[in-house]
């Protein structure tokens, strides 16, 4: 008999271990990294993230991907949210790095914590608290979280009360992924996208981005063993050009292929390339998609493509851009180059004016869906199609040179 203690939830349960079941790490939450202002020495961040798949041995990935100097984290904790910055009593646990309480992450690199004993339930509001005594230069983080986190000065990471966490922030700092250990049959999907994937105009703090709705569908599905969802959207992001974050092509390794347990890449990008009027053609975008498909396939992953949604009524809409969108969507639907297709255009468009979003699903700017539109998108995903091969070769292994080592001893 093996006793499994659920540290983060404050519960304990016992189960017969029986024959050993193969297990592996799977990403349960992710947020694409970008430059995020200047780091501040002595500042603490209490970051609230909503996980997807459950499991044990939780690990947090800290990122200094956009730093120009090393940054030290001398105190990192993880617990379960009660309300706001307050944690469930007894849930806040210190995280270590090769057994040490402190770690220094070189510029351009990432590092994982040691596994935290205990089980994290699916769909948890996990709170990661970090403190750096020497942060300076460009900070790494995710600007548009659509979730409230908290900031303080000084090290209050061990506190479970909210008394010293009075300043709010709508961004995530330094934390870019959470993984859990679960059955080796379980995989994850990574949504690579722009502001619509990032959740702009969905309801803050309610987890109503379309990948959140997709996660809820997967949690009750019996047609696939894909259960983890990582949201790697960046508002304003493009497939081909840097600007609002690195291009999808340039950030593919760090934001998608580096995560453990990934089975499927869900590619939903292109509208920002089209509407920017930079001369990008449909063939240019198709070539970009093909590069992402090839590199993902080389890593052993399935690739699902989503059609580009309608945007007539948005200030940058014109007939030329609409023609490019229609040509790109014809490729996504009909080329057969993707392992699966999600027709987001069809899910969102008005039957009376196919270039325009259905008003019931439109937040009002004619580009970004509201909560109902986000749910319609998730409902348009074929869950079985996320698992494109019954002979899936297993998680990809990717050289870490471009996004930093998976582990590093403290320095």
mmCIF file of C-alpha atoms in Angstrom:
data_model
loop_
_atom_site.group_PDB
_atom_site.id
_atom_site.type_symbol
_atom_site.label_atom_id
_atom_site.label_comp_id
_atom_site.label_asym_id
_atom_site.label_seq_id
_atom_site.Cartn_x
_atom_site.Cartn_y
_atom_site.Cartn_z
ATOM 1 C CA UNK A 1 0.000 0.000 0.000
ATOM 2 C CA UNK A 2 1.410 3.416 -1.023
ATOM 3 C CA UNK A 3 0.133 6.550 0.685
ATOM 4 C CA UNK A 4 -0.145 9.569 -1.598
ATOM 5 C CA UNK A 5 -0.338 12.859 0.272
ATOM 6 C CA UNK A 6 -1.892 15.762 -1.600
ATOM 7 C CA UNK A 7 0.238 18.561 -0.208
ATOM 8 C CA UNK A 8 -1.064 21.430 -2.328
ATOM 9 C CA UNK A 9 -4.719 20.640 -1.738
ATOM 10 C CA UNK A 10 -4.328 19.842 1.948
ATOM 11 C CA UNK A 11 -5.906 16.422 1.487
ATOM 12 C CA UNK A 12 -4.524 12.898 1.764
ATOM 13 C CA UNK A 13 -5.610 9.700 0.096
ATOM 14 C CA UNK A 14 -4.347 6.146 -0.108
ATOM 15 C CA UNK A 15 -4.280 3.841 -3.126
ATOM 16 C CA UNK A 16 -2.792 0.512 -4.054
ATOM 17 C CA UNK A 17 0.214 1.092 -6.276
ATOM 18 C CA UNK A 18 0.031 -2.362 -7.902
ATOM 19 C CA UNK A 19 2.216 -2.834 -10.933
ATOM 20 C CA UNK A 20 4.334 0.186 -11.787
ATOM 21 C CA UNK A 21 2.674 2.402 -14.417
ATOM 22 C CA UNK A 22 4.992 4.327 -16.752
ATOM 23 C CA UNK A 23 4.884 8.041 -15.924
ATOM 24 C CA UNK A 24 6.314 11.231 -17.359
ATOM 25 C CA UNK A 25 6.216 15.008 -16.983
ATOM 26 C CA UNK A 26 3.516 16.981 -18.818
ATOM 27 C CA UNK A 27 3.086 20.737 -19.066
ATOM 28 C CA UNK A 28 -0.100 21.807 -17.263
ATOM 29 C CA UNK A 29 0.236 25.598 -17.693
ATOM 30 C CA UNK A 30 2.339 27.879 -19.835
ATOM 31 C CA UNK A 31 2.634 31.545 -20.793
ATOM 32 C CA UNK A 32 4.890 32.805 -23.554
ATOM 33 C CA UNK A 33 7.846 34.844 -22.368
ATOM 34 C CA UNK A 34 8.640 38.363 -23.558
ATOM 35 C CA UNK A 35 10.430 41.516 -22.418
ATOM 36 C CA UNK A 36 8.517 43.103 -19.562
ATOM 37 C CA UNK A 37 10.010 46.374 -18.358
ATOM 38 C CA UNK A 38 12.889 46.625 -15.882
ATOM 39 C CA UNK A 39 13.550 44.193 -13.074
ATOM 40 C CA UNK A 40 13.449 45.629 -9.535
ATOM 41 C CA UNK A 41 15.806 44.375 -6.821
ATOM 42 C CA UNK A 42 14.102 43.119 -3.668
ATOM 43 C CA UNK A 43 10.684 42.780 -5.277
ATOM 44 C CA UNK A 44 8.376 39.808 -4.743
ATOM 45 C CA UNK A 45 5.703 38.509 -7.091
ATOM 46 C CA UNK A 46 2.707 36.376 -6.134
ATOM 47 C CA UNK A 47 1.526 34.903 -9.436
ATOM 48 C CA UNK A 48 -1.841 33.188 -9.846
ATOM 49 C CA UNK A 49 -2.019 30.595 -12.635
ATOM 50 C CA UNK A 50 -4.810 28.188 -13.602
ATOM 51 C CA UNK A 51 -3.605 24.683 -14.424
ATOM 52 C CA UNK A 52 -5.083 22.069 -16.763
ATOM 53 C CA UNK A 53 -4.084 18.416 -16.253
ATOM 54 C CA UNK A 54 -3.566 17.170 -12.695
ATOM 55 C CA UNK A 55 -0.629 15.178 -11.382
ATOM 56 C CA UNK A 56 2.076 15.046 -8.758
ATOM 57 C CA UNK A 57 5.709 16.213 -8.540
ATOM 58 C CA UNK A 58 4.911 19.794 -9.552
ATOM 59 C CA UNK A 59 7.787 21.731 -11.086
ATOM 60 C CA UNK A 60 7.923 25.438 -11.908
ATOM 61 C CA UNK A 61 10.004 26.878 -14.747
ATOM 62 C CA UNK A 62 11.635 30.248 -14.111
ATOM 63 C CA UNK A 63 12.692 32.226 -17.161
ATOM 64 C CA UNK A 64 15.363 34.843 -17.724
ATOM 65 C CA UNK A 65 14.997 34.441 -21.490
ATOM 66 C CA UNK A 66 15.061 38.179 -22.197
ATOM 67 C CA UNK A 67 17.431 39.271 -19.434
ATOM 68 C CA UNK A 68 20.799 40.822 -20.222
ATOM 69 C CA UNK A 69 22.399 39.671 -16.945
ATOM 70 C CA UNK A 70 21.961 36.830 -14.423
ATOM 71 C CA UNK A 71 19.049 37.043 -11.987
ATOM 72 C CA UNK A 72 18.965 35.307 -8.604
ATOM 73 C CA UNK A 73 15.820 33.899 -7.002
ATOM 74 C CA UNK A 74 16.450 33.331 -3.297
ATOM 75 C CA UNK A 75 12.936 32.282 -2.306
ATOM 76 C CA UNK A 76 10.281 30.474 -4.357
ATOM 77 C CA UNK A 77 7.054 29.003 -2.969
ATOM 78 C CA UNK A 78 3.957 27.372 -4.415
ATOM 79 C CA UNK A 79 0.535 27.070 -2.788
ATOM 80 C CA UNK A 80 -3.162 27.045 -3.519
ATOM 81 C CA UNK A 81 -5.253 30.189 -3.807
ATOM 82 C CA UNK A 82 -7.993 30.825 -1.285
ATOM 83 C CA UNK A 83 -8.981 34.316 -2.384
ATOM 84 C CA UNK A 84 -6.963 37.097 -3.971
ATOM 85 C CA UNK A 85 -3.406 36.971 -2.609
ATOM 86 C CA UNK A 86 -4.457 34.800 0.355
ATOM 87 C CA UNK A 87 -3.478 31.132 0.240
ATOM 88 C CA UNK A 88 -5.156 28.045 1.645
ATOM 89 C CA UNK A 89 -3.643 27.498 5.070
ATOM 90 C CA UNK A 90 -0.882 24.895 5.053
ATOM 91 C CA UNK A 91 -0.635 24.718 1.262
ATOM 92 C CA UNK A 92 2.320 27.076 0.688
ATOM 93 C CA UNK A 93 5.518 25.043 0.219
ATOM 94 C CA UNK A 94 9.093 26.090 -0.481
ATOM 95 C CA UNK A 95 10.563 25.033 -3.811
ATOM 96 C CA UNK A 96 14.223 24.122 -4.208
ATOM 97 C CA UNK A 97 16.850 23.813 -6.941
ATOM 98 C CA UNK A 98 18.995 20.692 -6.702
ATOM 99 C CA UNK A 99 18.182 20.851 -2.993
ATOM 100 C CA UNK A 100 19.191 24.493 -2.554
ATOM 101 C CA UNK A 101 16.836 27.355 -1.718
ATOM 102 C CA UNK A 102 18.417 29.791 -4.170
ATOM 103 C CA UNK A 103 19.261 29.695 -7.856
ATOM 104 C CA UNK A 104 20.906 32.088 -10.282
ATOM 105 C CA UNK A 105 19.546 31.946 -13.826
ATOM 106 C CA UNK A 106 21.950 33.195 -16.526
ATOM 107 C CA UNK A 107 20.786 35.674 -19.137
ATOM 108 C CA UNK A 108 18.813 33.979 -21.882
ATOM 109 C CA UNK A 109 18.177 30.795 -19.875
ATOM 110 C CA UNK A 110 15.480 28.951 -17.958
ATOM 111 C CA UNK A 111 15.569 26.644 -14.947
ATOM 112 C CA UNK A 112 13.154 24.157 -13.379
ATOM 113 C CA UNK A 113 12.606 23.740 -9.659
ATOM 114 C CA UNK A 114 12.917 20.357 -7.996
ATOM 115 C CA UNK A 115 9.647 18.357 -7.945
ATOM 116 C CA UNK A 116 7.301 19.251 -5.108
ATOM 117 C CA UNK A 117 5.903 16.198 -3.278
ATOM 118 C CA UNK A 118 2.151 15.718 -3.377
ATOM 119 C CA UNK A 119 -0.614 15.934 -5.934
ATOM 120 C CA UNK A 120 -2.036 18.963 -7.730
ATOM 121 C CA UNK A 121 -5.635 18.555 -8.859
ATOM 122 C CA UNK A 122 -6.677 19.357 -12.414
ATOM 123 C CA UNK A 123 -7.972 22.881 -12.920
ATOM 124 C CA UNK A 124 -6.271 24.299 -9.824
ATOM 125 C CA UNK A 125 -5.575 27.950 -9.057
ATOM 126 C CA UNK A 126 -1.898 27.571 -8.228
ATOM 127 C CA UNK A 127 -0.039 30.487 -6.645
ATOM 128 C CA UNK A 128 3.696 30.802 -7.268
ATOM 129 C CA UNK A 129 5.541 33.363 -5.129
ATOM 130 C CA UNK A 130 9.052 34.432 -6.132
ATOM 131 C CA UNK A 131 11.555 36.929 -4.745
ATOM 132 C CA UNK A 132 14.741 38.248 -6.301
ATOM 133 C CA UNK A 133 17.307 40.258 -4.317
ATOM 134 C CA UNK A 134 19.158 41.516 -7.406
ATOM 135 C CA UNK A 135 16.760 41.748 -10.369
ATOM 136 C CA UNK A 136 17.827 44.473 -12.805
ATOM 137 C CA UNK A 137 17.831 45.100 -16.515
ATOM 138 C CA UNK A 138 15.107 43.684 -18.774
ATOM 139 C CA UNK A 139 12.623 41.524 -16.869
ATOM 140 C CA UNK A 140 11.136 38.422 -18.480
ATOM 141 C CA UNK A 141 7.422 37.772 -18.204
ATOM 142 C CA UNK A 142 4.046 37.771 -19.905
ATOM 143 C CA UNK A 143 2.339 41.133 -20.229
ATOM 144 C CA UNK A 144 -1.353 40.360 -20.752
ATOM 145 C CA UNK A 145 -2.265 37.689 -18.226
ATOM 146 C CA UNK A 146 -6.047 38.345 -18.098
ATOM 147 C CA UNK A 147 -5.594 37.381 -14.453
ATOM 148 C CA UNK A 148 -4.763 39.312 -11.294
ATOM 149 C CA UNK A 149 -1.475 38.671 -9.525
ATOM 150 C CA UNK A 150 0.270 40.591 -6.741
ATOM 151 C CA UNK A 151 3.481 42.502 -6.046
ATOM 152 C CA UNK A 152 5.310 43.479 -2.867
ATOM 153 C CA UNK A 153 8.675 44.809 -1.799
ATOM 154 C CA UNK A 154 10.689 42.474 0.397
ATOM 155 C CA UNK A 155 10.523 38.710 0.810
ATOM 156 C CA UNK A 156 7.013 37.665 1.830
ATOM 157 C CA UNK A 157 6.928 34.520 -0.299
ATOM 158 C CA UNK A 158 6.412 32.221 2.711
ATOM 159 C CA UNK A 159 3.392 34.190 3.964
ATOM 160 C CA UNK A 160 -0.021 32.646 3.412
ATOM 161 C CA UNK A 161 -1.861 35.824 4.339
ATOM 162 C CA UNK A 162 -2.462 38.632 1.842
ATOM 163 C CA UNK A 163 -1.491 41.435 4.233
ATOM 164 C CA UNK A 164 1.782 42.341 2.514
ATOM 165 C CA UNK A 165 0.555 41.650 -1.039
ATOM 166 C CA UNK A 166 -1.471 44.799 -1.632
ATOM 167 C CA UNK A 167 -0.302 45.896 -5.092
ATOM 168 C CA UNK A 168 -1.987 44.252 -8.058
ATOM 169 C CA UNK A 169 -0.549 43.426 -11.458
ATOM 170 C CA UNK A 170 -2.104 42.078 -14.646
ATOM 171 C CA UNK A 171 1.157 40.445 -15.785
ATOM 172 C CA UNK A 172 3.127 37.325 -14.895
ATOM 173 C CA UNK A 173 6.819 37.814 -14.057
ATOM 174 C CA UNK A 174 9.638 35.248 -14.483
ATOM 175 C CA UNK A 175 7.380 32.149 -14.294
ATOM 176 C CA UNK A 176 6.579 30.710 -17.745
ATOM 177 C CA UNK A 177 5.579 27.057 -17.202
ATOM 178 C CA UNK A 178 4.278 24.519 -14.696
ATOM 179 C CA UNK A 179 4.600 20.761 -15.167
ATOM 180 C CA UNK A 180 3.214 17.726 -13.341
ATOM 181 C CA UNK A 181 4.074 14.037 -13.443
ATOM 182 C CA UNK A 182 1.298 11.757 -14.650
ATOM 183 C CA UNK A 183 0.665 8.597 -16.669
ATOM 184 C CA UNK A 184 2.858 8.307 -19.758
ATOM 185 C CA UNK A 185 -0.259 7.895 -21.889
ATOM 186 C CA UNK A 186 -1.320 11.469 -21.078
ATOM 187 C CA UNK A 187 -0.174 14.273 -23.385
ATOM 188 C CA UNK A 188 -0.609 18.009 -23.837
ATOM 189 C CA UNK A 189 -1.549 20.457 -26.565
ATOM 190 C CA UNK A 190 0.171 23.834 -26.915
ATOM 191 C CA UNK A 191 -1.847 26.698 -28.413
ATOM 192 C CA UNK A 192 0.499 28.929 -30.424
ATOM 193 C CA UNK A 193 -1.298 32.163 -31.174
ATOM 194 C CA UNK A 194 -1.868 35.897 -30.836
ATOM 195 C CA UNK A 195 -4.231 38.107 -28.785
ATOM 196 C CA UNK A 196 -7.295 35.930 -29.396
ATOM 197 C CA UNK A 197 -5.459 32.942 -27.923
ATOM 198 C CA UNK A 198 -3.987 35.167 -25.204
ATOM 199 C CA UNK A 199 -7.573 35.909 -24.211
ATOM 200 C CA UNK A 200 -7.947 39.606 -24.917
ATOM 201 C CA UNK A 201 -11.523 40.755 -24.241
ATOM 202 C CA UNK A 202 -12.398 37.585 -22.330
ATOM 203 C CA UNK A 203 -13.403 38.051 -18.697
ATOM 204 C CA UNK A 204 -10.474 38.732 -16.375
ATOM 205 C CA UNK A 205 -9.902 36.184 -13.584
ATOM 206 C CA UNK A 206 -12.601 33.812 -14.902
ATOM 207 C CA UNK A 207 -10.399 31.724 -17.237
ATOM 208 C CA UNK A 208 -12.581 32.145 -20.298
ATOM 209 C CA UNK A 209 -9.919 32.199 -22.986
ATOM 210 C CA UNK A 210 -10.644 29.616 -25.679
ATOM 211 C CA UNK A 211 -7.767 27.363 -24.486
ATOM 212 C CA UNK A 212 -9.400 27.409 -21.014
ATOM 213 C CA UNK A 213 -12.693 26.228 -22.474
ATOM 214 C CA UNK A 214 -10.770 23.607 -24.439
ATOM 215 C CA UNK A 215 -9.107 22.422 -21.227
ATOM 216 C CA UNK A 216 -12.481 21.993 -19.551
ATOM 217 C CA UNK A 217 -13.726 19.934 -22.507
ATOM 218 C CA UNK A 218 -10.630 17.737 -22.405
ATOM 219 C CA UNK A 219 -10.982 17.139 -18.662
ATOM 220 C CA UNK A 220 -14.260 15.279 -19.208
ATOM 221 C CA UNK A 221 -13.494 13.666 -22.574
ATOM 222 C CA UNK A 222 -13.073 9.953 -23.205
ATOM 223 C CA UNK A 223 -11.995 10.269 -26.853
ATOM 224 C CA UNK A 224 -8.414 11.414 -26.267
ATOM 225 C CA UNK A 225 -5.629 11.188 -23.697
ATOM 226 C CA UNK A 226 -4.551 14.765 -24.464
ATOM 227 C CA UNK A 227 -5.346 16.545 -21.193
ATOM 228 C CA UNK A 228 -2.727 19.253 -20.665
ATOM 229 C CA UNK A 229 -3.162 22.686 -22.284
ATOM 230 C CA UNK A 230 -0.483 25.379 -22.466
ATOM 231 C CA UNK A 231 -1.522 28.809 -23.745
ATOM 232 C CA UNK A 232 1.354 30.342 -25.697
ATOM 233 C CA UNK A 233 -0.477 33.310 -27.162
ATOM 234 C CA UNK A 234 1.009 36.809 -27.338
ATOM 235 C CA UNK A 235 -1.162 39.813 -28.119
ATOM 236 C CA UNK A 236 -0.166 41.301 -31.484
ATOM 237 C CA UNK A 237 2.056 38.360 -32.378
ATOM 238 C CA UNK A 238 2.847 37.511 -35.993
ATOM 239 C CA UNK A 239 3.920 34.329 -37.722
ATOM 240 C CA UNK A 240 6.682 35.914 -39.782
ATOM 241 C CA UNK A 241 7.953 39.068 -38.073
ATOM 242 C CA UNK A 242 9.076 40.092 -34.603
ATOM 243 C CA UNK A 243 7.258 42.936 -32.901
ATOM 244 C CA UNK A 244 4.781 42.002 -30.198
ATOM 245 C CA UNK A 245 7.043 39.243 -28.996
ATOM 246 C CA UNK A 246 9.280 37.202 -31.228
ATOM 247 C CA UNK A 247 7.584 35.761 -34.290
ATOM 248 C CA UNK A 248 5.858 32.397 -33.948
ATOM 249 C CA UNK A 249 8.662 30.872 -36.012
ATOM 250 C CA UNK A 250 11.400 32.320 -33.791
ATOM 251 C CA UNK A 251 9.759 31.394 -30.478
ATOM 252 C CA UNK A 252 8.627 27.905 -31.469
ATOM 253 C CA UNK A 253 11.479 26.089 -29.692
ATOM 254 C CA UNK A 254 11.171 27.912 -26.370
ATOM 255 C CA UNK A 255 7.393 28.343 -26.190
ATOM 256 C CA UNK A 256 6.324 24.983 -27.634
ATOM 257 C CA UNK A 257 8.953 22.339 -28.280
ATOM 258 C CA UNK A 258 10.754 22.767 -24.949
ATOM 259 C CA UNK A 259 7.743 21.716 -22.872
ATOM 260 C CA UNK A 260 7.557 18.091 -21.674
ATOM 261 C CA UNK A 261 4.766 15.750 -22.686
ATOM 262 C CA UNK A 262 3.586 17.836 -25.641
ATOM 263 C CA UNK A 263 1.757 15.772 -28.240
ATOM 264 C CA UNK A 264 0.114 18.424 -30.404
ATOM 265 C CA UNK A 265 0.827 21.948 -31.626
ATOM 266 C CA UNK A 266 -2.330 23.982 -32.233
ATOM 267 C CA UNK A 267 -1.417 26.779 -34.657
ATOM 268 C CA UNK A 268 -3.805 29.738 -34.752
ATOM 269 C CA UNK A 269 -1.958 32.763 -36.097
ATOM 270 C CA UNK A 270 -1.919 34.977 -39.162
ATOM 271 C CA UNK A 271 -4.381 37.812 -38.673
ATOM 272 C CA UNK A 272 -1.691 40.259 -37.515
ATOM 273 C CA UNK A 273 0.504 39.444 -40.506
ATOM 274 C CA UNK A 274 -2.477 40.074 -42.803
ATOM 275 C CA UNK A 275 -3.960 43.246 -41.336
ATOM 276 C CA UNK A 276 -0.642 45.036 -40.832
ATOM 277 C CA UNK A 277 -0.461 45.883 -44.571
ATOM 278 C CA UNK A 278 3.242 45.044 -44.780
ATOM 279 C CA UNK A 279 2.919 43.261 -48.111
ATOM 280 C CA UNK A 280 2.719 39.753 -46.632
ATOM 281 C CA UNK A 281 1.108 37.459 -49.181
ATOM 282 C CA UNK A 282 -0.870 34.287 -48.670
ATOM 283 C CA UNK A 283 2.102 32.331 -49.974
ATOM 284 C CA UNK A 284 4.387 34.020 -47.425
ATOM 285 C CA UNK A 285 2.099 32.897 -44.605
ATOM 286 C CA UNK A 286 1.741 29.418 -46.055
ATOM 287 C CA UNK A 287 5.529 29.100 -46.162
ATOM 288 C CA UNK A 288 5.657 30.161 -42.507
ATOM 289 C CA UNK A 289 3.044 27.571 -41.577
ATOM 290 C CA UNK A 290 5.024 24.927 -43.445
ATOM 291 C CA UNK A 291 8.162 25.715 -41.471
ATOM 292 C CA UNK A 292 6.274 25.365 -38.169
ATOM 293 C CA UNK A 293 4.705 22.117 -39.382
ATOM 294 C CA UNK A 294 8.055 20.656 -40.419
ATOM 295 C CA UNK A 295 9.904 21.560 -37.236
ATOM 296 C CA UNK A 296 7.037 20.300 -35.065
ATOM 297 C CA UNK A 297 6.819 17.053 -37.000
ATOM 298 C CA UNK A 298 10.590 16.625 -36.752
ATOM 299 C CA UNK A 299 10.083 16.800 -32.982
ATOM 300 C CA UNK A 300 7.481 14.008 -33.175
ATOM 301 C CA UNK A 301 4.423 16.214 -32.720
ATOM 302 C CA UNK A 302 1.033 16.466 -34.404
ATOM 303 C CA UNK A 303 0.042 19.853 -35.834
ATOM 304 C CA UNK A 304 -3.524 21.153 -35.943
ATOM 305 C CA UNK A 305 -4.183 24.324 -37.934
ATOM 306 C CA UNK A 306 -7.014 26.762 -37.245
ATOM 307 C CA UNK A 307 -8.508 28.998 -39.898
ATOM 308 C CA UNK A 308 -8.092 32.765 -39.489
ATOM 309 C CA UNK A 309 -11.278 34.371 -38.176
ATOM 310 C CA UNK A 310 -13.321 37.208 -39.719
ATOM 311 C CA UNK A 311 -12.428 40.820 -38.958
ATOM 312 C CA UNK A 312 -14.561 43.026 -41.201
ATOM 313 C CA UNK A 313 -15.378 46.188 -39.261
ATOM 314 C CA UNK A 314 -11.936 46.347 -37.638
ATOM 315 C CA UNK A 315 -10.152 49.567 -38.643
ATOM 316 C CA UNK A 316 -7.457 47.802 -40.675
ATOM 317 C CA UNK A 317 -9.835 45.617 -42.700
ATOM 318 C CA UNK A 318 -9.808 45.978 -46.490
ATOM 319 C CA UNK A 319 -10.645 43.850 -49.516
ATOM 320 C CA UNK A 320 -6.984 43.033 -50.203
ATOM 321 C CA UNK A 321 -6.460 41.660 -46.685
ATOM 322 C CA UNK A 322 -9.714 39.725 -46.914
ATOM 323 C CA UNK A 323 -8.515 38.093 -50.123
ATOM 324 C CA UNK A 324 -5.308 36.983 -48.385
ATOM 325 C CA UNK A 325 -7.321 35.609 -45.446
ATOM 326 C CA UNK A 326 -9.570 33.610 -47.747
ATOM 327 C CA UNK A 327 -6.588 32.161 -49.636
ATOM 328 C CA UNK A 328 -4.815 31.242 -46.401
ATOM 329 C CA UNK A 329 -7.966 29.592 -45.045
ATOM 330 C CA UNK A 330 -8.408 27.598 -48.248
ATOM 331 C CA UNK A 331 -4.887 26.237 -47.709
ATOM 332 C CA UNK A 332 -5.545 25.363 -44.059
ATOM 333 C CA UNK A 333 -8.810 23.601 -44.890
ATOM 334 C CA UNK A 334 -7.845 21.848 -48.087
ATOM 335 C CA UNK A 335 -4.109 21.288 -48.376
ATOM 336 C CA UNK A 336 -3.950 18.205 -46.173
ATOM 337 C CA UNK A 337 -0.647 19.453 -44.740
ATOM 338 C CA UNK A 338 -2.008 19.737 -41.200
ATOM 339 C CA UNK A 339 -2.839 16.651 -39.149
ATOM 340 C CA UNK A 340 -6.149 18.260 -38.262
ATOM 341 C CA UNK A 341 -8.106 21.467 -38.838
ATOM 342 C CA UNK A 342 -10.250 23.589 -36.522
ATOM 343 C CA UNK A 343 -12.463 25.897 -38.566
ATOM 344 C CA UNK A 344 -12.577 28.934 -36.286
ATOM 345 C CA UNK A 345 -13.610 31.116 -39.226
ATOM 346 C CA UNK A 346 -16.761 29.039 -39.690
ATOM 347 C CA UNK A 347 -17.455 28.994 -35.943
ATOM 348 C CA UNK A 348 -17.305 32.801 -35.657
ATOM 349 C CA UNK A 349 -18.532 34.265 -38.955
ATOM 350 C CA UNK A 350 -21.945 35.713 -39.677
ATOM 351 C CA UNK A 351 -24.058 33.725 -42.148
ATOM 352 C CA UNK A 352 -25.231 37.037 -43.615
ATOM 353 C CA UNK A 353 -21.780 38.578 -44.110
ATOM 354 C CA UNK A 354 -19.017 35.917 -43.972
ATOM 355 C CA UNK A 355 -16.291 38.527 -43.655
ATOM 356 C CA UNK A 356 -17.779 39.736 -40.373
ATOM 357 C CA UNK A 357 -18.006 38.104 -36.960
ATOM 358 C CA UNK A 358 -21.442 37.086 -35.731
ATOM 359 C CA UNK A 359 -22.515 39.987 -33.440
ATOM 360 C CA UNK A 360 -23.550 37.553 -30.683
ATOM 361 C CA UNK A 361 -19.910 36.382 -30.471
ATOM 362 C CA UNK A 362 -18.207 39.760 -31.059
ATOM 363 C CA UNK A 363 -16.862 41.755 -28.117
ATOM 364 C CA UNK A 364 -17.514 44.930 -30.129
ATOM 365 C CA UNK A 365 -14.236 45.595 -31.942
ATOM 366 C CA UNK A 366 -15.067 43.071 -34.719
ATOM 367 C CA UNK A 367 -11.789 41.180 -34.291
ATOM 368 C CA UNK A 368 -11.758 39.705 -30.793
ATOM 369 C CA UNK A 369 -14.493 37.297 -29.641
ATOM 370 C CA UNK A 370 -16.288 37.742 -26.339
ATOM 371 C CA UNK A 371 -16.640 34.912 -23.806
ATOM 372 C CA UNK A 372 -19.349 33.271 -25.912
ATOM 373 C CA UNK A 373 -17.108 33.484 -28.963
ATOM 374 C CA UNK A 374 -14.212 31.961 -27.059
ATOM 375 C CA UNK A 375 -16.419 29.048 -26.068
ATOM 376 C CA UNK A 376 -17.665 28.625 -29.652
ATOM 377 C CA UNK A 377 -14.062 28.320 -30.789
ATOM 378 C CA UNK A 378 -13.230 25.661 -28.209
ATOM 379 C CA UNK A 379 -16.409 23.786 -29.123
ATOM 380 C CA UNK A 380 -15.268 23.740 -32.766
ATOM 381 C CA UNK A 381 -12.160 21.702 -31.912
ATOM 382 C CA UNK A 382 -12.330 17.992 -32.716
ATOM 383 C CA UNK A 383 -10.938 16.520 -29.504
ATOM 384 C CA UNK A 384 -10.098 13.174 -31.084
ATOM 385 C CA UNK A 385 -8.190 15.073 -33.785
ATOM 386 C CA UNK A 386 -5.766 16.404 -31.190
ATOM 387 C CA UNK A 387 -4.343 12.895 -30.930
ATOM 388 C CA UNK A 388 -3.419 12.378 -34.574
ATOM 389 C CA UNK A 389 -1.469 9.122 -34.268
ATOM 390 C CA UNK A 390 -2.226 6.016 -32.268
ATOM 391 C CA UNK A 391 1.469 5.215 -32.635
ATOM 392 C CA UNK A 392 2.576 8.454 -31.014
ATOM 393 C CA UNK A 393 6.364 8.236 -30.485
ATOM 394 C CA UNK A 394 6.379 9.990 -27.127
ATOM 395 C CA UNK A 395 7.531 13.389 -25.896
ATOM 396 C CA UNK A 396 10.001 15.258 -28.015
ATOM 397 C CA UNK A 397 13.499 16.019 -26.832
ATOM 398 C CA UNK A 398 14.858 19.326 -28.049
ATOM 399 C CA UNK A 399 18.329 20.798 -27.673
ATOM 400 C CA UNK A 400 18.142 23.586 -25.118
ATOM 401 C CA UNK A 401 20.717 25.955 -26.552
ATOM 402 C CA UNK A 402 18.197 28.544 -27.721
ATOM 403 C CA UNK A 403 16.143 28.766 -24.534
ATOM 404 C CA UNK A 404 18.487 27.645 -21.790
ATOM 405 C CA UNK A 405 19.167 24.538 -19.740
ATOM 406 C CA UNK A 406 16.382 22.516 -18.152
ATOM 407 C CA UNK A 407 18.255 22.420 -14.827
ATOM 408 C CA UNK A 408 21.144 24.376 -13.348
ATOM 409 C CA UNK A 409 22.822 24.059 -9.986
ATOM 410 C CA UNK A 410 22.747 27.146 -7.816
ATOM 411 C CA UNK A 411 25.590 29.586 -8.160
#
